[in-house]
Amino acid sequence: MKRWIVTTVTALVLAAVALSLGCAGSGSARKGSAAEKVYVKPGEHDAYYAFLSGGHHGNIYVYGFPSSRHITTIPVFTPEPAVGYGYDEDSKAMLGGRTWGDAHHPGLSETDGNYDGRWLFINDMVGARIARIDLKDFKTRQIFGPIPNLSAAHACPFPTPNTEYVFAASRFSVPVPNRATRIEDYGKDFNGIIAGIKVAPDDGTMSLGFEILTPPFDWDLADAGKGPSHGWEFFTCYNSELAFDSLEVKASQNEMDFIAAVDWRAAQKAVDEGKAKTIGGAPVLHPQEVRGIIYLIPVPKSPHGVDVNPTGEYICASGKLQAEVSVFSFAKFQAAIQAEKFDGDRGGIPVLKYEDVLEAKVPVGLGPLHTQFDDKGFAYTSLFLDSQIAKWKVGPPWNVDDKIDVYYSIGHLMASEGDTKNPTGEYVIALDKLSKSRYLSVGPTHPEAAQLIDIRGPKMELLYDFPTYLEPHYAQMIRAEKLKPITVYPIAENKNKDAIKTAEEARIVRKGNRVDVYALAVRTHFTPDKVKVNQGDDVYFHVTNLEQDDDIAHGFAVLWSNGNMQIEPGETKTMHWKAEQVGITPFYCSNFCSALHQEMQGLIEVQPRGAKVAAVQRPDPRQVSEIAALLQR
């Protein structure tokens, strides 16, 4: 009995100590220094994944929080030689010959307005494309686009609450369809486009749902309605002046620009009922001909962010040249539409009156850009000109509760699950545009700057600075337990048509000038490791990694070529190599895999054109037996 009592008391004491210390990323405010709050012990994991866009790097950076450690980079729109992305045949085909993208706004898939951990979407502004990353393996699985008629997908992708759609809206306007015209005819011949991209619920495959023709405004950012505003998507614009040169002056003349509110269910219904016209292969709706699919809400002074609060009732817009956030009521918006209280139209789109929809103006400070939310009814707005974040109460009296300095010139900010119906209210990340002297100098190209801020207490607290590579625009953060990534591809599930799963299947097959090498990789052999071809042959290496151990990827690289790829355990990849020169060309494993990694290599024998080479080559039977015995072990 005494032993039982001692054990119980000890357990209670240890539990009390653990609770008093807390753990990094726990829900309650944790005592201790800033260093203690970001410390994650060696071997332990962070509480959150965060996905930061790579800007004109074209990729996604993955960080863990609260440690602020960079975990990996997901190649998306740009080739990445370290993992062979854009070098193997499948990823080359997905990139479609393009070698860069401008990635701005990652958007996690949602179910009932909460992140569900299935997919991550990211836009390529310059190419009007959207990519889908499968979070089972953190790999890019689809690049959709270029989207017809759409010039620069900036307000993109901003998923709906059940990931029914992702969206894209044009930053730059051009003639639709694009044709020869005069720049000076901008207001007459140019148009913007808002596009709804359908997402298949089972596998995330994207397809074009509808497009809406708009005046040639510059569409900027977006957010999806939720709760009562579910079914609507909101977009900000600037340049309602329709300027086509000297925009820094001419596009800031009007007191009001706009939010466009799109009823995406009505738009899709109109397309399904045949009310769209086909332009550039896309179903395009004209608001003058199809009423009730889009409305305009006036917003002061070149707004940037538009953000719907967790309840879905308030739409918060930040005019860059305004010192306030304008908060609009969705209930008032609906009432104004039902009463048909319109103030004219722009391009056939009814314009509502500002005062009929406005709920509050919050005096946050200079240069408001973007707003996120917590679980306590507060909003956090980035202030570019003030280099601050303002924390303010959503609801009467609409007062600013706290401010914190950031370094320097913040653009977007990200709160933990801050775009959902249920933000966790633990952290805000400031994505600063300038780092100036915050880090060791590396010359004129400064790193970007980001800062981790604790919002669990009554006052915001800066915890940590960390540099990022160029150039995060936007980010999203999700609880780590929502993601269940695999660590190997089960070899039994490998359905690649070029996969081989035994040494006996390894072979080299010639048809004309095409040579297919069906090879397997396993520590520490390529089988076959001798390849004989003729000069001028097109050689396709299909390499299957038969490993089923975590973290045992093999590389495959050919000397004196651009050919390199990484094959994960259980995966098959294909790489093309042109036999240009007569002679011997080695190949090797380019990704460290074992103590005998250096020995994992082979040779290609290139004979002159027309030399006799067997139609089918197979590895030495003794080597096949050795590999077969190795695989059985």
XYZ file of C-alpha atoms in Angstrom, residues 325-535:
211
model
C -9.691 49.302 -40.769
C -13.195 49.429 -42.259
C -15.389 46.689 -40.803
C -18.433 45.713 -42.833
C -21.435 43.752 -41.605
C -22.520 40.787 -43.692
C -26.058 41.153 -42.322
C -26.144 44.788 -43.498
C -24.683 43.712 -46.838
C -27.506 41.233 -47.356
C -30.144 43.731 -46.241
C -28.862 46.354 -48.680
C -29.023 43.867 -51.548
C -32.532 42.772 -50.656
C -33.630 46.427 -50.478
C -31.831 47.080 -53.792
C -30.147 50.128 -52.247
C -27.593 50.557 -55.005
C -25.516 53.580 -55.892
C -25.203 52.946 -59.619
C -22.925 50.303 -61.096
C -19.432 49.783 -62.472
C -19.248 47.593 -65.561
C -22.706 46.205 -64.833
C -21.852 45.367 -61.199
C -24.228 46.993 -58.648
C -22.455 49.288 -56.160
C -23.680 49.370 -52.568
C -23.466 52.460 -50.382
C -20.544 52.535 -47.955
C -22.623 53.747 -45.033
C -25.282 51.083 -45.588
C -22.817 48.237 -45.092
C -20.262 49.750 -42.703
C -20.311 48.500 -39.095
C -17.253 50.272 -37.635
C -14.016 52.091 -38.400
C -11.116 51.025 -36.167
C -8.268 53.590 -35.862
C -5.390 51.103 -35.958
C -2.566 53.314 -37.279
C -0.720 54.059 -40.496
C -0.541 51.652 -43.403
C -2.908 48.837 -42.403
C -2.449 45.855 -44.690
C -3.698 42.551 -43.348
C -5.715 41.231 -40.396
C -5.716 37.926 -38.540
C -7.726 36.695 -35.548
C -7.388 34.807 -32.262
C -9.759 32.727 -30.142
C -10.583 35.539 -27.707
C -12.366 37.940 -30.043
C -9.322 40.018 -30.984
C -7.985 40.972 -34.383
C -4.345 41.713 -35.285
C -3.612 44.135 -38.113
C -0.202 44.713 -39.689
C 0.821 48.377 -40.086
C 3.392 48.811 -42.835
C 4.136 52.495 -42.288
C 4.179 52.353 -38.483
C 6.136 49.032 -38.448
C 3.725 47.731 -35.834
C 0.994 45.221 -35.188
C -2.226 46.582 -33.675
C -4.409 44.292 -31.548
C -8.048 45.399 -31.487
C -11.379 44.148 -30.213
C -13.826 42.797 -32.779
C -17.067 44.340 -31.508
C -18.064 47.386 -29.518
C -16.332 49.608 -28.540
C -14.015 48.574 -31.415
C -10.966 49.861 -29.525
C -7.264 49.198 -30.045
C -6.091 47.104 -27.081
C -2.337 46.781 -27.671
C 0.470 47.532 -30.137
C 3.923 46.032 -30.641
C 6.862 47.231 -32.721
C 8.225 44.972 -35.459
C 11.470 45.240 -37.434
C 10.845 46.466 -40.113
C 7.939 47.415 -42.381
C 5.640 44.457 -41.904
C 3.640 43.185 -44.851
C 1.438 40.221 -44.076
C 1.087 38.512 -40.732
C -0.019 35.016 -39.784
C -1.827 33.864 -36.655
C -1.982 30.235 -35.556
C -4.922 28.822 -37.549
C -5.888 32.499 -37.877
C -7.861 32.130 -41.150
C -10.247 29.524 -39.743
C -13.466 29.461 -37.723
C -11.425 28.386 -34.693
C -8.079 30.190 -34.383
C -5.905 28.783 -31.595
C -4.783 32.188 -30.285
C -1.185 31.243 -29.476
C 1.136 32.944 -31.955
C 1.371 35.635 -34.589
C 4.204 35.684 -37.116
C 5.212 39.063 -38.525
C 6.426 38.808 -42.108
C 8.605 41.889 -42.375
C 9.608 43.358 -45.696
C 12.951 44.752 -44.553
C 15.556 43.225 -42.238
C 18.165 46.012 -42.370
C 20.680 45.280 -39.580
C 18.843 42.511 -37.668
C 21.313 39.808 -38.832
C 24.989 39.392 -39.689
C 25.701 41.196 -42.920
C 25.814 39.030 -46.024
C 26.296 41.865 -48.466
C 23.759 43.946 -50.354
C 21.201 41.138 -50.656
C 19.649 41.132 -47.209
C 17.674 38.178 -45.912
C 13.988 38.622 -45.299
C 12.894 38.970 -41.683
C 10.191 37.223 -39.691
C 9.299 37.459 -36.020
C 7.460 35.139 -33.650
C 5.079 36.921 -31.262
C 3.296 35.318 -28.314
C -0.384 36.373 -28.108
C -1.439 34.061 -25.267
C -1.197 36.778 -22.635
C -2.931 40.162 -22.351
C 0.000 41.872 -24.105
C 1.809 40.785 -27.232
C 5.375 39.607 -26.570
C 8.151 39.348 -29.156
C 9.823 35.941 -28.736
C 12.172 35.419 -31.631
C 13.642 36.820 -34.837
C 14.476 34.482 -37.685
C 15.663 35.188 -41.233
C 14.055 33.632 -44.271
C 15.168 33.290 -47.849
C 13.523 35.528 -50.451
C 10.559 36.282 -50.243
C 7.671 35.195 -48.045
C 4.501 37.168 -48.750
C 1.927 35.212 -46.818
C 1.839 32.122 -44.623
C -0.475 29.765 -42.795
C 0.090 27.797 -39.601
C -1.588 24.517 -38.652
C -1.417 22.316 -35.571
C 1.125 19.559 -36.190
C -1.179 16.761 -35.039
C -3.508 17.455 -37.981
C -0.869 16.224 -40.438
C 0.023 12.540 -40.801
C 2.730 12.452 -43.461
C 4.032 9.105 -44.633
C 7.773 8.437 -44.353
C 8.119 5.818 -47.110
C 6.079 4.847 -50.164
C 4.895 1.254 -49.586
C 6.535 -0.718 -52.390
C 3.441 -2.913 -52.727
C 1.449 0.220 -53.653
C 3.902 1.372 -56.321
C 1.808 1.314 -59.512
C 4.290 3.171 -61.702
C 4.289 1.429 -65.089
C 8.066 1.509 -65.179
C 8.631 0.151 -61.674
C 10.532 -3.070 -61.074
C 10.411 -4.854 -57.748
C 12.899 -7.710 -58.164
C 16.447 -8.000 -59.453
C 15.232 -10.473 -62.080
C 13.191 -7.657 -63.686
C 16.212 -5.380 -64.156
C 16.950 -4.945 -67.862
C 17.868 -2.621 -70.694
C 15.567 -2.536 -73.728
C 16.397 -0.939 -77.080
C 13.778 0.137 -79.659
C 15.405 2.135 -82.444
C 17.323 4.956 -80.843
C 15.326 4.787 -77.621
C 16.856 2.848 -74.741
C 14.889 2.142 -71.549
C 16.908 1.163 -68.488
C 14.769 -0.510 -65.814
C 16.970 -0.288 -62.748
C 16.613 -0.809 -59.030
C 18.448 0.959 -56.250
C 19.118 -0.605 -52.877
C 22.016 -0.117 -50.497
C 24.508 -0.028 -52.094
C 23.914 -1.087 -55.689
C 22.330 0.000 -58.902
C 21.173 -3.012 -60.869
C 22.099 -2.999 -63.682
C 25.310 -1.018 -63.139
C 26.646 -1.513 -66.686
C 24.733 0.081 -69.560
C 25.728 -0.152 -73.219
C 24.274 2.264 -75.779
C 25.133 3.952 -79.044
C 26.012 7.563 -79.667
